[in-house]
Short mmCIF file of C-alpha atoms in Angstrom, two decimals:
data_model
loop_
_atom_site.label_atom_id
_atom_site.label_comp_id
_atom_site.label_asym_id
_atom_site.label_seq_id
_atom_site.Cartn_x
_atom_site.Cartn_y
_atom_site.Cartn_z
CA MET W 124 140.38 37.56 100.66
CA SER W 125 140.40 41.18 101.39
CA SER W 126 139.21 43.75 99.36
CA SER W 127 141.04 46.71 99.35
CA VAL W 128 138.92 49.90 98.76
CA GLY W 129 140.16 53.45 98.83
CA PRO W 130 139.49 55.82 101.56
CA THR W 131 135.92 56.38 101.81
CA ALA W 132 134.68 59.99 101.90
CA THR W 133 132.87 61.10 104.86
CA PRO W 134 130.39 64.05 104.49
CA PRO W 135 131.08 67.21 106.36
CA PRO W 136 129.55 67.61 109.81
CA ALA W 137 125.95 69.17 109.52
CA GLY W 138 126.97 72.48 111.00
CA SER W 139 130.21 73.10 108.89
CA ARG W 140 130.13 74.97 105.57
CA THR W 141 132.40 74.28 102.85
CA GLY W 142 133.25 76.34 99.78
CA ALA W 143 132.54 80.02 99.40
CA SER W 144 130.26 81.94 101.79
CA ARG W 145 126.78 82.35 100.42
CA PRO W 146 124.36 84.64 101.69
CA PRO W 147 121.04 83.23 103.12
CA GLN W 148 118.84 81.83 100.47
CA ASN W 149 115.13 83.12 99.96
CA LYS W 150 112.38 81.00 101.23
CA GLY W 151 109.71 80.72 98.47
CA TRP W 152 107.15 82.86 100.59
CA VAL W 153 109.33 85.86 100.60
CA SER W 154 109.15 86.22 96.68
CA GLY W 155 105.43 86.10 96.94
CA MET W 156 105.56 88.78 99.85
CA VAL W 157 107.60 91.06 97.63
CA LEU W 158 104.83 90.59 94.92
CA PHE W 159 102.04 91.23 97.34
CA ALA W 160 103.88 94.34 98.61
CA GLY W 161 104.17 95.61 94.96
CA VAL W 162 100.59 95.20 94.44
CA LEU W 163 99.76 96.86 97.68
CA MET W 164 101.88 99.71 96.54
CA LEU W 165 100.21 100.06 93.34
CA VAL W 166 96.64 99.87 94.72
CA GLY W 167 97.41 101.99 97.66
CA GLY W 168 99.16 104.75 95.60
CA VAL W 169 96.08 104.89 93.52
CA LEU W 170 93.80 105.15 96.49
CA GLU W 171 96.25 107.98 97.64
CA VAL W 172 95.84 109.71 94.45
CA PHE W 173 92.02 109.64 94.76
CA ARG W 174 92.41 110.84 98.49
CA GLY W 175 94.47 113.71 97.19
CA ILE W 176 91.91 114.62 94.65
CA MET W 177 89.31 114.50 97.12
CA ALA W 178 91.27 116.96 99.29
CA ILE W 179 92.25 119.34 96.40
CA ALA W 180 88.37 119.43 95.36
CA GLU W 181 87.87 120.56 99.18
CA ASP W 182 85.02 117.97 99.61
CA ASP W 183 83.29 117.77 102.77
CA VAL W 184 84.41 114.26 103.17
CA PHE W 185 87.26 115.49 105.63
CA VAL W 186 86.95 116.64 109.22
CA SER W 187 89.64 118.82 110.69
CA THR W 188 90.92 119.01 114.07
CA PRO W 189 90.91 122.71 115.23
CA ARG W 190 94.23 122.43 117.50
CA TYR W 191 96.55 120.06 115.60
CA VAL W 192 100.23 121.13 115.68
CA PHE W 193 100.85 119.74 112.12
CA ARG W 194 97.91 121.65 110.64
CA PHE W 195 98.13 122.18 107.03
CA ASP W 196 95.66 123.57 104.38
CA LEU W 197 93.49 120.72 103.02
CA THR W 198 94.54 121.59 99.61
CA SER W 199 98.23 121.30 100.74
CA TRP W 200 97.65 117.92 102.00
CA GLY W 201 95.86 117.02 98.85
CA TRP W 202 98.61 117.57 96.57
CA ILE W 203 101.07 115.77 98.99
CA HIS W 204 98.99 112.84 98.89
CA LEU W 205 98.52 113.07 95.09
CA VAL W 206 102.16 113.29 94.48
CA ILE W 207 103.27 110.61 96.84
CA GLY W 208 100.50 108.36 96.00
CA ALA W 209 101.48 108.63 92.14
CA LEU W 210 105.13 107.78 92.92
CA ILE W 211 104.31 104.96 95.14
CA ALA W 212 102.05 103.53 92.50
CA LEU W 213 104.58 103.90 89.70
CA VAL W 214 107.20 102.35 91.85
CA GLY W 215 104.92 99.68 92.84
CA PHE W 216 104.54 98.93 89.12
CA PHE W 217 108.22 98.31 88.92
CA VAL W 218 108.46 96.13 92.17
CA ILE W 219 105.95 94.02 90.55
CA LYS W 220 108.27 93.63 87.33
CA GLY W 221 111.16 92.78 89.53
CA ALA W 222 113.33 96.03 89.40
CA ALA W 223 115.82 96.07 92.11
CA TRP W 224 116.05 99.61 92.17
CA ALA W 225 112.17 99.80 92.72
CA ARG W 226 112.50 97.92 96.02
CA ILE W 227 114.86 100.35 97.45
CA THR W 228 112.89 103.45 96.23
CA GLY W 229 109.87 101.77 97.44
CA ILE W 230 111.10 101.67 101.00
CA PHE W 231 111.88 105.24 100.83
CA LEU W 232 108.67 106.40 99.51
CA VAL W 233 106.39 104.20 101.53
CA SER W 234 108.29 105.66 104.58
CA LEU W 235 107.28 108.97 103.36
CA GLY W 236 103.78 107.69 102.97
CA VAL W 237 103.92 106.52 106.31
CA ILE W 238 105.13 109.79 107.86
CA GLY W 239 102.27 111.72 105.72
CA ASN W 240 99.64 109.35 107.00
CA PHE W 241 100.64 109.96 110.48
CA LEU W 242 100.55 113.72 110.04
CA ASP W 243 97.18 113.47 108.41
CA LEU W 244 95.63 111.32 111.37
CA PRO W 245 93.34 114.35 112.29
CA TYR W 246 91.83 114.36 108.84
CA TYR W 247 90.94 110.88 108.15
CA PRO W 248 92.07 108.73 111.42
CA LEU W 249 90.88 105.28 110.59
CA TRP W 250 92.06 105.04 107.22
CA SER W 251 95.56 106.54 108.22
CA VAL W 252 95.82 103.89 110.78
CA VAL W 253 95.07 101.07 108.32
CA VAL W 254 97.34 102.51 105.63
CA ILE W 255 100.43 102.79 108.11
CA ALA W 256 99.76 99.24 108.98
CA LEU W 257 99.98 98.08 105.50
CA ASP W 258 102.85 100.30 104.62
CA VAL W 259 104.70 99.06 107.57
CA PHE W 260 104.24 95.49 106.21
CA VAL W 261 105.28 96.74 102.70
CA ILE W 262 108.53 97.90 104.35
CA TRP W 263 109.15 94.83 105.77
CA ALA W 264 108.62 92.65 102.79
CA LEU W 265 110.82 94.98 100.51
CA ALA W 266 113.55 95.15 103.08
CA VAL W 267 114.03 91.41 103.71
CA TYR W 268 113.89 90.15 100.42
CA ARG W 269 117.22 88.92 98.86
CA GLU W 270 117.70 87.94 95.27
CA ASP W 271 118.90 84.18 94.73
#
């Protein structure tokens, strides 16, 4: 008694892909990193606003290097940090809310923040280095995110 069963389907080899090509899927931690980046943008932006206010008020908190190539008036630096910080905080809020445009805008604004903090190294060196490191992480987290 032989049983006749139709052709059996064999699964495709492990390395082959069938069907339409799809972009790589997100790992679960990437979404969390984008949320964390948005929170860092929000908090960091508010701190930059405060830093700008301190510089505009010409507080004695800042020490100036006398022979620095990129030397600006402290009030100018204050306004630069205040405006960029406010924009970063605002866009960070929209990154947290999940707006796609906010991630791209965030990369641009945080990059400006990195440049501003680099140029501001003589006035507040340790803080500038810490903010640059955090901003590089934010840029990475926003850049690698892909929507499902």
